[in-house]
Short mmCIF file of C-alpha atoms and ligand atoms in Angstrom, two decimals:
data_model
loop_
_atom_site.label_atom_id
_atom_site.label_comp_id
_atom_site.label_asym_id
_atom_site.label_seq_id
_atom_site.Cartn_x
_atom_site.Cartn_y
_atom_site.Cartn_z
CA MET D 1 6.10 -24.32 -17.55
CA MET D 2 7.60 -22.80 -14.41
CA ARG D 3 7.78 -24.19 -10.88
CA VAL D 4 6.03 -22.02 -8.33
CA ALA D 5 6.06 -22.16 -4.53
CA MET D 6 3.07 -20.33 -3.03
CA ILE D 7 3.73 -19.46 0.61
CA GLY D 8 0.31 -19.14 2.27
CA GLY D 9 -2.67 -21.39 1.60
CA GLY D 10 -5.29 -18.79 2.51
CA TYR D 11 -7.78 -17.14 0.18
CA VAL D 12 -5.26 -15.34 -2.06
CA GLY D 13 -2.59 -18.06 -2.04
CA LEU D 14 -5.01 -20.83 -2.81
CA THR D 15 -6.89 -19.13 -5.65
CA THR D 16 -3.73 -17.65 -7.18
CA GLY D 17 -1.92 -20.99 -6.86
CA ALA D 18 -4.76 -22.94 -8.48
CA CYS D 19 -5.08 -20.42 -11.31
CA LEU D 20 -1.32 -20.37 -11.99
CA ALA D 21 -1.43 -24.16 -12.19
CA ASP D 22 -4.31 -23.82 -14.65
CA LEU D 23 -2.11 -21.56 -16.80
CA GLY D 24 0.24 -24.55 -17.10
CA HIS D 25 2.67 -24.10 -14.23
CA GLU D 26 3.58 -26.57 -11.52
CA VAL D 27 2.50 -25.08 -8.20
CA VAL D 28 3.19 -26.20 -4.64
CA CYS D 29 1.09 -24.45 -1.99
CA VAL D 30 2.84 -24.21 1.36
CA ASP D 31 1.02 -23.59 4.61
CA LYS D 32 2.15 -23.79 8.23
CA ASP D 33 -1.15 -25.32 9.35
CA PRO D 34 -0.78 -29.10 8.86
CA ARG D 35 -4.53 -29.60 9.26
CA ARG D 36 -5.24 -27.20 6.41
CA ILE D 37 -2.71 -29.05 4.23
CA ALA D 38 -4.25 -32.42 5.13
CA ASP D 39 -7.73 -31.05 4.29
CA LEU D 40 -6.54 -29.61 0.97
CA ASP D 41 -4.89 -32.92 0.14
CA ARG D 42 -8.23 -34.63 0.68
CA GLY D 43 -9.90 -32.08 -1.61
CA LYS D 44 -11.50 -30.09 1.23
CA ILE D 45 -11.35 -26.37 0.46
CA PRO D 46 -11.42 -24.12 3.54
CA ILE D 47 -13.34 -21.29 1.85
CA TYR D 48 -16.46 -20.99 -0.29
CA GLU D 49 -15.37 -19.70 -3.68
CA PRO D 50 -17.38 -20.64 -6.77
CA GLY D 51 -15.41 -22.96 -9.06
CA LEU D 52 -12.39 -23.36 -6.79
CA GLN D 53 -13.11 -26.85 -5.52
CA PRO D 54 -13.37 -28.53 -8.96
CA LEU D 55 -10.40 -26.49 -10.24
CA VAL D 56 -8.21 -27.66 -7.36
CA ALA D 57 -9.39 -31.27 -7.79
CA ARG D 58 -8.63 -31.24 -11.53
CA LEU D 59 -5.16 -29.72 -11.18
CA LYS D 60 -4.27 -31.98 -8.30
CA LYS D 61 -5.16 -34.97 -10.45
CA LEU D 62 -2.98 -33.59 -13.26
CA GLU D 63 -0.18 -33.22 -10.65
CA ARG D 64 0.19 -29.54 -11.40
CA LEU D 65 -1.00 -28.47 -7.93
CA SER D 66 0.11 -29.95 -4.63
CA PHE D 67 0.11 -29.00 -0.95
CA THR D 68 2.80 -29.27 1.67
CA SER D 69 4.06 -27.97 5.01
CA ASP D 70 7.64 -28.56 3.88
CA LEU D 71 8.68 -25.00 3.06
CA PRO D 72 12.41 -25.65 2.48
CA SER D 73 11.97 -28.27 -0.24
CA ALA D 74 9.14 -26.37 -1.99
CA THR D 75 11.32 -23.21 -1.99
CA ARG D 76 14.45 -25.00 -3.23
CA ALA D 77 12.61 -26.47 -6.21
CA ALA D 78 10.90 -23.22 -7.26
CA ASP D 79 11.65 -20.79 -10.10
CA VAL D 80 9.29 -18.29 -8.48
CA VAL D 81 8.41 -18.03 -4.78
CA PHE D 82 5.19 -16.13 -4.01
CA ILE D 83 4.52 -14.73 -0.55
CA ALA D 84 0.76 -14.61 0.01
CA VAL D 85 0.39 -14.49 3.78
CA GLY D 86 -1.87 -12.31 5.91
CA THR D 87 -1.33 -8.62 6.68
CA PRO D 88 -3.75 -7.92 9.54
CA SER D 89 -4.69 -4.46 10.82
CA ARG D 90 -3.12 -3.12 13.99
CA ALA D 91 -5.23 -1.12 16.49
CA ASP D 92 -4.25 2.19 14.82
CA GLY D 93 -5.26 0.90 11.36
CA SER D 94 -1.72 0.40 10.08
CA ILE D 95 -0.87 -3.07 8.81
CA ASP D 96 1.16 -5.66 10.59
CA LEU D 97 3.89 -7.00 8.28
CA ALA D 98 5.16 -9.61 10.74
CA GLN D 99 3.89 -12.60 8.73
CA VAL D 100 5.37 -11.28 5.46
CA GLU D 101 8.73 -10.65 7.12
CA ALA D 102 8.69 -14.04 8.84
CA ALA D 103 7.90 -15.80 5.55
CA ALA D 104 10.74 -13.94 3.79
CA LEU D 105 13.23 -14.92 6.48
CA GLU D 106 12.00 -18.48 6.43
CA VAL D 107 12.39 -18.90 2.66
CA ALA D 108 15.69 -16.96 2.45
CA PRO D 109 18.15 -19.77 3.30
CA HIS D 110 16.51 -22.10 0.77
CA LEU D 111 16.35 -19.72 -2.20
CA ALA D 112 18.42 -20.38 -5.33
CA ASP D 113 21.18 -17.82 -6.08
CA ASP D 114 19.13 -16.00 -8.69
CA ALA D 115 15.69 -16.64 -7.12
CA LEU D 116 12.62 -14.51 -7.72
CA VAL D 117 10.47 -13.67 -4.69
CA VAL D 118 7.07 -12.14 -5.47
CA ILE D 119 5.09 -10.23 -2.84
CA LYS D 120 1.42 -10.99 -3.45
CA SER D 121 0.19 -9.93 0.01
CA THR D 122 -1.22 -6.40 0.16
CA VAL D 123 1.59 -4.32 1.65
CA VAL D 124 2.32 -0.61 2.08
CA PRO D 125 4.83 1.14 -0.22
CA GLY D 126 8.40 0.41 0.78
CA THR D 127 7.71 -3.16 1.94
CA CYS D 128 9.24 -4.83 -1.11
CA ARG D 129 12.44 -2.91 -0.61
CA ARG D 130 12.44 -3.83 3.09
CA ILE D 131 11.91 -7.49 2.30
CA ALA D 132 14.75 -7.38 -0.26
CA ASP D 133 17.03 -5.89 2.44
CA LEU D 134 15.94 -8.54 4.96
CA ILE D 135 16.71 -11.34 2.51
CA ALA D 136 20.03 -9.75 1.48
CA GLY D 137 20.94 -9.48 5.19
CA ALA D 138 20.04 -13.11 5.83
CA VAL D 139 21.77 -14.56 2.75
CA PRO D 140 24.31 -11.98 1.51
CA GLY D 141 26.03 -11.96 -1.87
CA ARG D 142 23.20 -13.47 -3.97
CA SER D 143 21.31 -11.89 -6.85
CA ILE D 144 17.80 -12.53 -5.54
CA SER D 145 15.04 -10.25 -6.92
CA VAL D 146 12.03 -9.20 -4.89
CA VAL D 147 9.10 -7.98 -6.97
CA SER D 148 5.65 -6.62 -6.07
CA ASN D 149 2.67 -8.14 -7.88
CA PRO D 150 -0.59 -7.02 -6.24
CA GLU D 151 -3.77 -9.02 -6.72
CA PHE D 152 -7.12 -7.64 -7.87
CA LEU D 153 -9.35 -10.65 -7.22
CA ARG D 154 -12.85 -10.22 -5.87
CA GLU D 155 -14.15 -12.88 -3.53
CA GLY D 156 -16.93 -14.74 -5.25
CA SER D 157 -15.47 -14.18 -8.74
CA ALA D 158 -11.78 -14.70 -8.03
CA ILE D 159 -11.19 -17.31 -10.72
CA VAL D 160 -12.82 -15.27 -13.48
CA ASP D 161 -10.98 -12.16 -12.26
CA PHE D 162 -7.66 -14.04 -12.39
CA MET D 163 -8.28 -15.52 -15.83
CA GLN D 164 -9.59 -12.28 -17.33
CA PRO D 165 -7.42 -9.60 -15.75
CA ASP D 166 -7.74 -5.89 -16.58
CA ARG D 167 -4.00 -5.56 -16.01
CA ILE D 168 -0.98 -7.26 -14.48
CA VAL D 169 0.98 -4.93 -12.20
CA ILE D 170 4.66 -5.71 -11.71
CA GLY D 171 6.81 -3.53 -9.48
CA GLY D 172 10.51 -4.24 -9.53
CA ARG D 173 13.98 -2.84 -10.06
CA ASN D 174 15.70 -5.95 -11.31
CA ALA D 175 15.28 -6.65 -15.05
CA ALA D 176 15.80 -10.41 -14.67
CA GLY D 177 13.12 -10.66 -11.98
CA ILE D 178 10.63 -8.59 -13.99
CA SER D 179 11.19 -10.64 -17.10
CA ARG D 180 10.74 -13.94 -15.22
CA LEU D 181 7.42 -12.73 -13.83
CA ARG D 182 6.36 -11.56 -17.30
CA LYS D 183 7.15 -15.06 -18.55
CA LEU D 184 5.02 -16.59 -15.79
CA TYR D 185 2.08 -14.49 -16.98
CA SER D 186 2.89 -14.86 -20.70
CA PRO D 187 -0.52 -16.40 -21.60
CA PHE D 188 -2.00 -13.00 -20.68
CA GLY D 189 0.67 -11.15 -22.67
CA LYS D 190 -0.43 -13.11 -25.74
CA ARG D 191 -4.01 -11.89 -25.13
CA ASN D 192 -2.83 -8.27 -24.99
CA VAL D 193 -3.62 -7.79 -21.31
CA PRO D 194 -1.75 -4.60 -20.32
CA PHE D 195 1.35 -5.14 -18.18
CA VAL D 196 2.05 -2.18 -15.89
CA VAL D 197 5.76 -2.44 -15.12
CA THR D 198 6.87 0.12 -12.58
CA THR D 199 8.75 0.60 -9.33
CA PRO D 200 7.84 -1.58 -6.35
CA GLU D 201 6.58 1.48 -4.43
CA ASN D 202 4.23 2.46 -7.27
CA ALA D 203 2.95 -1.10 -7.60
CA GLU D 204 2.29 -1.30 -3.86
CA LEU D 205 0.43 2.01 -3.96
CA ILE D 206 -1.61 1.00 -7.03
CA LYS D 207 -3.24 -1.72 -4.95
CA TYR D 208 -4.24 0.65 -2.14
CA ALA D 209 -5.24 3.49 -4.45
CA ALA D 210 -7.46 1.12 -6.47
CA ASN D 211 -9.29 -0.34 -3.47
CA ALA D 212 -9.68 3.05 -1.78
CA PHE D 213 -11.04 4.60 -4.98
CA LEU D 214 -13.64 1.84 -5.36
CA ALA D 215 -14.58 2.23 -1.70
CA LEU D 216 -14.94 5.99 -2.26
CA LYS D 217 -17.41 5.33 -5.08
CA ILE D 218 -19.49 3.21 -2.71
CA GLY D 219 -19.28 5.78 0.10
CA TYR D 220 -20.30 8.51 -2.31
CA ILE D 221 -23.32 6.68 -3.70
CA ASN D 222 -24.38 5.78 -0.15
CA ASP D 223 -24.45 9.49 0.72
CA ILE D 224 -26.41 10.21 -2.46
CA ALA D 225 -28.80 7.42 -1.38
CA ASN D 226 -29.42 9.30 1.88
CA LEU D 227 -30.30 12.35 -0.16
CA CYS D 228 -32.65 10.34 -2.40
CA GLU D 229 -34.44 9.06 0.68
CA GLN D 230 -35.00 12.65 1.85
CA ILE D 231 -36.31 13.99 -1.45
CA GLY D 232 -38.27 10.95 -2.64
CA GLY D 233 -35.75 10.01 -5.31
CA ASP D 234 -34.31 6.66 -6.39
CA VAL D 235 -30.58 6.11 -6.10
CA ARG D 236 -30.61 3.39 -8.76
CA ALA D 237 -31.87 5.87 -11.35
CA VAL D 238 -29.25 8.39 -10.26
CA ALA D 239 -26.48 5.76 -10.35
CA HIS D 240 -27.57 4.68 -13.83
CA GLY D 241 -27.67 8.28 -15.01
CA ILE D 242 -24.20 9.14 -13.77
CA GLY D 243 -22.63 5.76 -14.54
CA LEU D 244 -23.23 6.09 -18.28
CA ASP D 245 -20.59 8.82 -18.29
CA PRO D 246 -17.47 6.74 -19.03
CA ARG D 247 -15.43 9.07 -16.86
CA ILE D 248 -17.53 7.85 -13.91
CA GLY D 249 -18.37 4.27 -14.97
CA SER D 250 -21.36 2.25 -13.82
CA SER D 251 -19.71 -0.25 -11.49
CA PHE D 252 -19.43 0.11 -7.71
CA LEU D 253 -22.39 2.47 -7.59
CA ALA D 254 -24.80 0.14 -5.80
CA ALA D 255 -25.93 1.78 -2.55
CA GLY D 256 -26.12 -0.63 0.38
CA PRO D 257 -25.40 -1.18 4.06
CA GLY D 258 -21.80 0.06 3.71
CA PHE D 259 -18.75 -1.77 2.37
CA GLY D 260 -17.34 -4.71 4.29
CA GLY D 261 -15.09 -7.68 3.66
CA SER D 262 -11.46 -8.43 4.30
CA CYS D 263 -10.12 -5.75 1.94
CA PHE D 264 -11.86 -2.37 1.70
CA PRO D 265 -12.16 -1.64 5.44
CA LYS D 266 -8.62 -2.86 6.16
CA ASP D 267 -7.03 -1.27 3.10
CA THR D 268 -8.66 2.14 3.60
CA ARG D 269 -7.50 2.14 7.22
CA ALA D 270 -3.99 1.12 6.15
CA LEU D 271 -3.85 3.84 3.47
CA ALA D 272 -5.02 6.47 5.95
CA ALA D 273 -2.44 5.35 8.54
CA PHE D 274 0.30 5.19 5.91
CA GLY D 275 -0.60 8.68 4.62
CA ARG D 276 -0.37 10.11 8.13
CA GLU D 277 2.95 8.40 8.70
CA ALA D 278 4.35 9.51 5.33
CA GLY D 279 3.36 13.15 5.93
CA ALA D 280 0.63 13.12 3.26
CA PRO D 281 -2.64 12.61 5.16
CA GLN D 282 -5.61 11.29 3.18
CA PRO D 283 -8.59 13.24 4.59
CA LEU D 284 -11.03 11.90 2.00
CA ILE D 285 -10.21 8.36 3.03
CA GLU D 286 -10.32 9.22 6.75
CA LEU D 287 -13.82 10.63 6.28
CA LEU D 288 -14.88 7.66 4.16
CA ILE D 289 -13.90 5.25 6.94
CA ALA D 290 -15.90 7.22 9.52
CA ARG D 291 -18.91 7.54 7.18
CA ASN D 292 -18.92 3.81 6.46
CA GLU D 293 -18.75 2.88 10.15
CA ASP D 294 -21.55 5.32 10.93
CA ARG D 295 -23.64 3.92 8.10
CA MET D 296 -23.62 0.49 9.70
CA ARG D 297 -24.66 2.00 13.04
CA GLY D 298 -27.38 3.89 11.15
CA ILE D 299 -28.97 0.57 10.18
CA VAL D 300 -29.56 -0.11 13.89
CA ARG D 301 -31.06 3.37 14.40
CA ARG D 302 -33.47 2.70 11.56
CA ILE D 303 -34.45 -0.72 12.92
CA LEU D 304 -35.05 0.77 16.38
CA GLU D 305 -37.28 3.45 14.87
CA LYS D 306 -39.39 0.73 13.24
CA ILE D 307 -39.52 -1.30 16.43
CA GLY D 308 -40.45 1.76 18.46
CA GLN D 309 -43.59 2.00 16.34
CA ARG D 310 -44.61 -1.62 16.86
CA ALA D 311 -43.33 -3.23 20.04
CA ALA D 312 -41.31 -2.64 23.16
CA ALA D 313 -37.66 -3.29 22.24
CA ARG D 314 -37.34 -5.90 25.02
CA ASP D 315 -39.97 -8.05 23.39
CA ALA D 316 -38.93 -7.44 19.80
CA THR D 317 -37.54 -9.82 17.21
CA VAL D 318 -35.49 -8.82 14.19
CA ALA D 319 -34.82 -11.16 11.27
CA VAL D 320 -31.50 -10.58 9.52
CA PHE D 321 -31.32 -11.85 5.95
CA GLY D 322 -27.67 -12.20 4.90
CA LEU D 323 -24.53 -12.37 7.04
CA ALA D 324 -21.90 -12.58 4.27
CA PHE D 325 -20.33 -9.21 3.41
CA LYS D 326 -21.62 -9.71 -0.13
CA ALA D 327 -23.23 -12.52 -2.14
CA ASN D 328 -21.37 -15.65 -3.29
CA THR D 329 -19.06 -15.92 -0.34
CA ASP D 330 -19.19 -17.33 3.18
CA ASP D 331 -16.87 -14.57 4.37
CA VAL D 332 -18.38 -12.43 7.13
CA ARG D 333 -15.34 -10.29 7.90
CA GLU D 334 -16.45 -6.70 8.61
CA ALA D 335 -19.90 -7.52 7.22
CA ALA D 336 -22.72 -5.18 8.25
CA GLY D 337 -24.45 -8.00 10.17
CA LEU D 338 -21.50 -8.33 12.50
CA THR D 339 -21.90 -4.72 13.62
CA VAL D 340 -25.69 -4.64 13.55
CA ILE D 341 -26.53 -7.90 15.39
CA PRO D 342 -24.55 -7.29 18.63
CA MET D 343 -25.97 -3.75 18.81
CA LEU D 344 -29.52 -5.07 18.48
CA GLN D 345 -28.85 -7.70 21.12
CA GLN D 346 -27.48 -5.04 23.44
CA ALA D 347 -30.80 -3.21 23.08
CA GLY D 348 -32.52 -6.40 24.29
CA ILE D 349 -33.75 -7.44 20.84
CA ARG D 350 -33.95 -11.10 19.84
CA VAL D 351 -32.23 -11.86 16.52
CA ARG D 352 -33.11 -14.62 14.10
CA ALA D 353 -30.93 -14.91 11.00
CA HIS D 354 -30.53 -16.72 7.73
CA ASP D 355 -27.73 -16.83 5.16
CA PRO D 356 -27.42 -19.46 2.42
CA GLU D 357 -23.66 -19.96 2.94
CA ALA D 358 -22.31 -17.92 5.82
CA MET D 359 -24.09 -19.27 8.91
CA VAL D 360 -21.19 -21.49 9.96
CA THR D 361 -18.63 -18.67 9.71
CA ALA D 362 -21.02 -16.16 11.32
CA SER D 363 -21.92 -18.47 14.19
CA GLN D 364 -18.25 -18.56 15.20
CA LEU D 365 -18.35 -14.80 15.77
CA LEU D 366 -21.88 -14.14 17.00
CA ALA D 367 -23.59 -15.51 20.10
CA ASP D 368 -27.27 -16.02 20.94
CA VAL D 369 -28.54 -15.75 17.38
CA GLU D 370 -31.29 -18.14 16.31
CA TRP D 371 -29.92 -19.56 13.06
CA CYS D 372 -32.64 -20.50 10.59
CA ASP D 373 -32.43 -22.81 7.59
CA CYS D 374 -34.63 -20.65 5.42
CA PRO D 375 -35.75 -17.02 5.20
CA TYR D 376 -39.34 -17.92 6.13
CA GLY D 377 -38.13 -19.55 9.34
CA ALA D 378 -36.09 -16.45 10.17
CA ALA D 379 -39.11 -14.22 9.50
CA ARG D 380 -41.32 -16.14 11.95
CA GLU D 381 -42.69 -13.76 14.60
CA ALA D 382 -40.30 -11.04 13.45
CA ASP D 383 -41.20 -7.39 13.91
CA VAL D 384 -38.66 -6.21 11.36
CA ILE D 385 -36.75 -7.93 8.55
CA VAL D 386 -33.49 -6.35 7.46
CA VAL D 387 -31.78 -7.52 4.27
CA LEU D 388 -28.01 -7.04 4.36
CA THR D 389 -26.67 -9.34 1.60
CA GLU D 390 -27.78 -9.47 -2.04
CA TRP D 391 -28.02 -13.28 -2.36
CA PRO D 392 -29.73 -14.07 -5.68
CA SER D 393 -31.97 -16.62 -3.89
CA PHE D 394 -33.49 -13.79 -1.82
CA ARG D 395 -35.03 -12.43 -5.02
CA ASP D 396 -37.19 -15.57 -5.27
CA ILE D 397 -38.68 -15.18 -1.80
CA ASP D 398 -42.47 -15.31 -1.74
CA VAL D 399 -43.35 -12.00 -0.03
CA ASN D 400 -46.90 -13.14 0.77
CA ARG D 401 -45.54 -16.13 2.69
CA LEU D 402 -43.06 -13.83 4.39
CA ALA D 403 -45.75 -11.37 5.43
CA GLY D 404 -47.79 -14.30 6.78
CA SER D 405 -44.94 -15.46 9.05
CA MET D 406 -44.11 -12.07 10.53
CA ARG D 407 -45.53 -10.45 13.64
CA GLY D 408 -44.86 -6.92 12.36
CA GLN D 409 -44.72 -5.73 8.75
CA SER D 410 -41.48 -3.76 8.42
CA VAL D 411 -38.94 -4.75 5.81
CA LEU D 412 -35.72 -2.77 5.46
CA ASP D 413 -34.13 -3.80 2.19
CA TYR D 414 -30.53 -2.59 1.99
CA ARG D 415 -29.83 -4.55 -1.21
CA HIS D 416 -32.92 -4.05 -3.39
CA VAL D 417 -33.71 -7.75 -3.42
CA PHE D 418 -37.51 -7.41 -3.26
CA ASN D 419 -39.91 -6.06 -5.81
CA PRO D 420 -41.37 -2.97 -4.07
CA SER D 421 -44.88 -3.23 -5.45
CA SER D 422 -45.17 -6.97 -4.64
CA ALA D 423 -43.93 -6.26 -1.12
CA VAL D 424 -46.46 -3.47 -0.62
CA SER D 425 -49.26 -5.58 -2.12
CA ALA D 426 -48.39 -8.31 0.39
CA GLY D 427 -49.12 -5.81 3.15
CA LEU D 428 -45.50 -5.15 4.07
CA ASP D 429 -44.23 -1.78 5.25
CA TYR D 430 -41.43 -1.87 2.70
CA TRP D 431 -38.42 0.45 2.69
CA ALA D 432 -35.49 0.14 0.27
CA VAL D 433 -32.15 1.91 0.55
CA GLY D 434 -31.99 5.16 -1.40
CA ALA D 435 -35.56 4.92 -2.65
CA ALA D 436 -38.82 6.70 -2.05
CA PRO D 437 -41.42 4.58 -0.24
CA ALA D 438 -43.08 2.28 -2.78
CA ALA D 439 -46.43 3.43 -4.07
CA VAL D 440 -49.31 1.05 -3.44
CA PRO D 441 -50.26 -0.31 -6.87
CA ALA D 442 -53.73 0.62 -8.07
C1 UGA A 222 -12.18 -6.06 -3.35
C2 UGA A 222 -11.84 -5.50 -4.74
O1 UGA A 222 -13.04 -5.35 -5.49
C3 UGA A 222 -10.87 -6.43 -5.48
O2 UGA A 222 -10.51 -5.85 -6.73
C4 UGA A 222 -9.63 -6.62 -4.63
O3 UGA A 222 -8.70 -7.50 -5.24
C5 UGA A 222 -10.03 -7.19 -3.29
O4 UGA A 222 -10.95 -6.29 -2.65
C6 UGA A 222 -8.78 -7.36 -2.47
O5 UGA A 222 -8.15 -6.35 -2.14
O6 UGA A 222 -8.34 -8.51 -2.27
P1 UGA A 222 -13.85 -7.93 -2.40
O7 UGA A 222 -13.44 -7.47 -1.04
O8 UGA A 222 -13.89 -9.38 -2.70
O9 UGA A 222 -12.88 -7.29 -3.52
O10 UGA A 222 -15.32 -7.39 -2.63
P2 UGA A 222 -16.05 -6.28 -3.53
O11 UGA A 222 -16.86 -6.98 -4.55
O12 UGA A 222 -15.14 -5.25 -3.98
O13 UGA A 222 -17.06 -5.67 -2.43
C7 UGA A 222 -16.56 -5.03 -1.26
C8 UGA A 222 -17.72 -4.46 -0.45
O14 UGA A 222 -18.32 -3.36 -1.11
C9 UGA A 222 -18.84 -5.46 -0.19
O15 UGA A 222 -19.32 -5.29 1.12
C10 UGA A 222 -19.91 -5.07 -1.20
O16 UGA A 222 -21.20 -5.41 -0.81
C11 UGA A 222 -19.72 -3.56 -1.22
N1 UGA A 222 -20.19 -2.96 -2.49
C12 UGA A 222 -19.58 -3.24 -3.66
C13 UGA A 222 -21.26 -2.06 -2.44
O17 UGA A 222 -21.83 -1.78 -1.37
N2 UGA A 222 -21.66 -1.48 -3.61
C14 UGA A 222 -21.08 -1.74 -4.81
O18 UGA A 222 -21.50 -1.15 -5.83
C15 UGA A 222 -20.00 -2.64 -4.83
#
């Protein structure tokens, strides 16, 4: 058992903290926001993440996980201090390290002489070294190690991803620090999970290179989807056919509305900005960012085309199914809906929307949307339905009932949630991303 202080009670800090406690450690989560701490203490989790609420409740009861705003005492008692605070984008795409630096300076005076500080936040190469220098400047003459340990958790499956990692990446120069972090993760070592032990700069770059590569796969399949639409192909068949080649792999080949979320858009922008700054521009990534942004605008162009055929834009209604950037989360950061809805409204179109989990978060960022409790309500009097999130519950929608509620017939399915022949049989003008128009069944 080791004592861990987790600085930052946001998405990464909270899930990592809870999972480390589940591995057997004693974890104190520290956050500046006293209301968040009070909520967590009462068992209220600020994010929707499957399995997190019961996990936190169980570990809190076992006294292996606790929450505090008292950073000095949590730091003093810890064998390992994690920094898991935010790294927002600046206007030029580069990341703002102010919160990481502030957290490092805040913990510094309370660290033990041989403390281990782990940078969990996603940071550009060179940050670990900078943080080590900052700490050494603030409290000179100690043997404190600063180690990079990027996270690879997906929202919506963060707990499973933590408990079944593909690899643990540790970037450090100090043998004692590396070995303490290895010990923290020893249950994974026993299961033969690969440990990638390298320099801090390599570890920091692994995180960006991994996310950017996955985003490239999505950008690539989205362009292939455009081609399929032109030639009457089906991108799912193409993705299946290429994905069976193990050099390509079948994951992250689902065409859609473009990638969103708190990571891919921000991390690709940060990598591009860092490449420019470091004298090694990343033109593939620069193009990917532009293509992805244009793809989201392309959804609006397609909706307007459909509306043009049916109604004057000023009198038109669009139903948006799905605000979350993907299923199983209430996170709407950089989700397609957040680009698409304001553009539709600017064109004078009325928007009705439904999402099973993300309406509260979305309503904080979008105005004048009619929020509907169910998809049928959202479809009422709609000229066009556009599906932007692949919620499993959307697959159970009764397309006949949907068709009956609509004013128009157009359905633009960016996530392949509907069965094409059922949709066509119900009288819908059904279009799915990367697919030829569905044939009317005989
Ligand atoms: C991503 C990475 O997958 C994690 O490994 C990483 O730890 C995390 O970022 C992070 O840096 O913290 P996440 O943002 O939760 O995780 O979401 P993903 O499941 O990767 O999806 C990102 C976006 O790509 C979503 O908008 C999703 O709909 C889209 N996507 C994903 C596709 O359009 N097609 C696909 O085949 C896969």
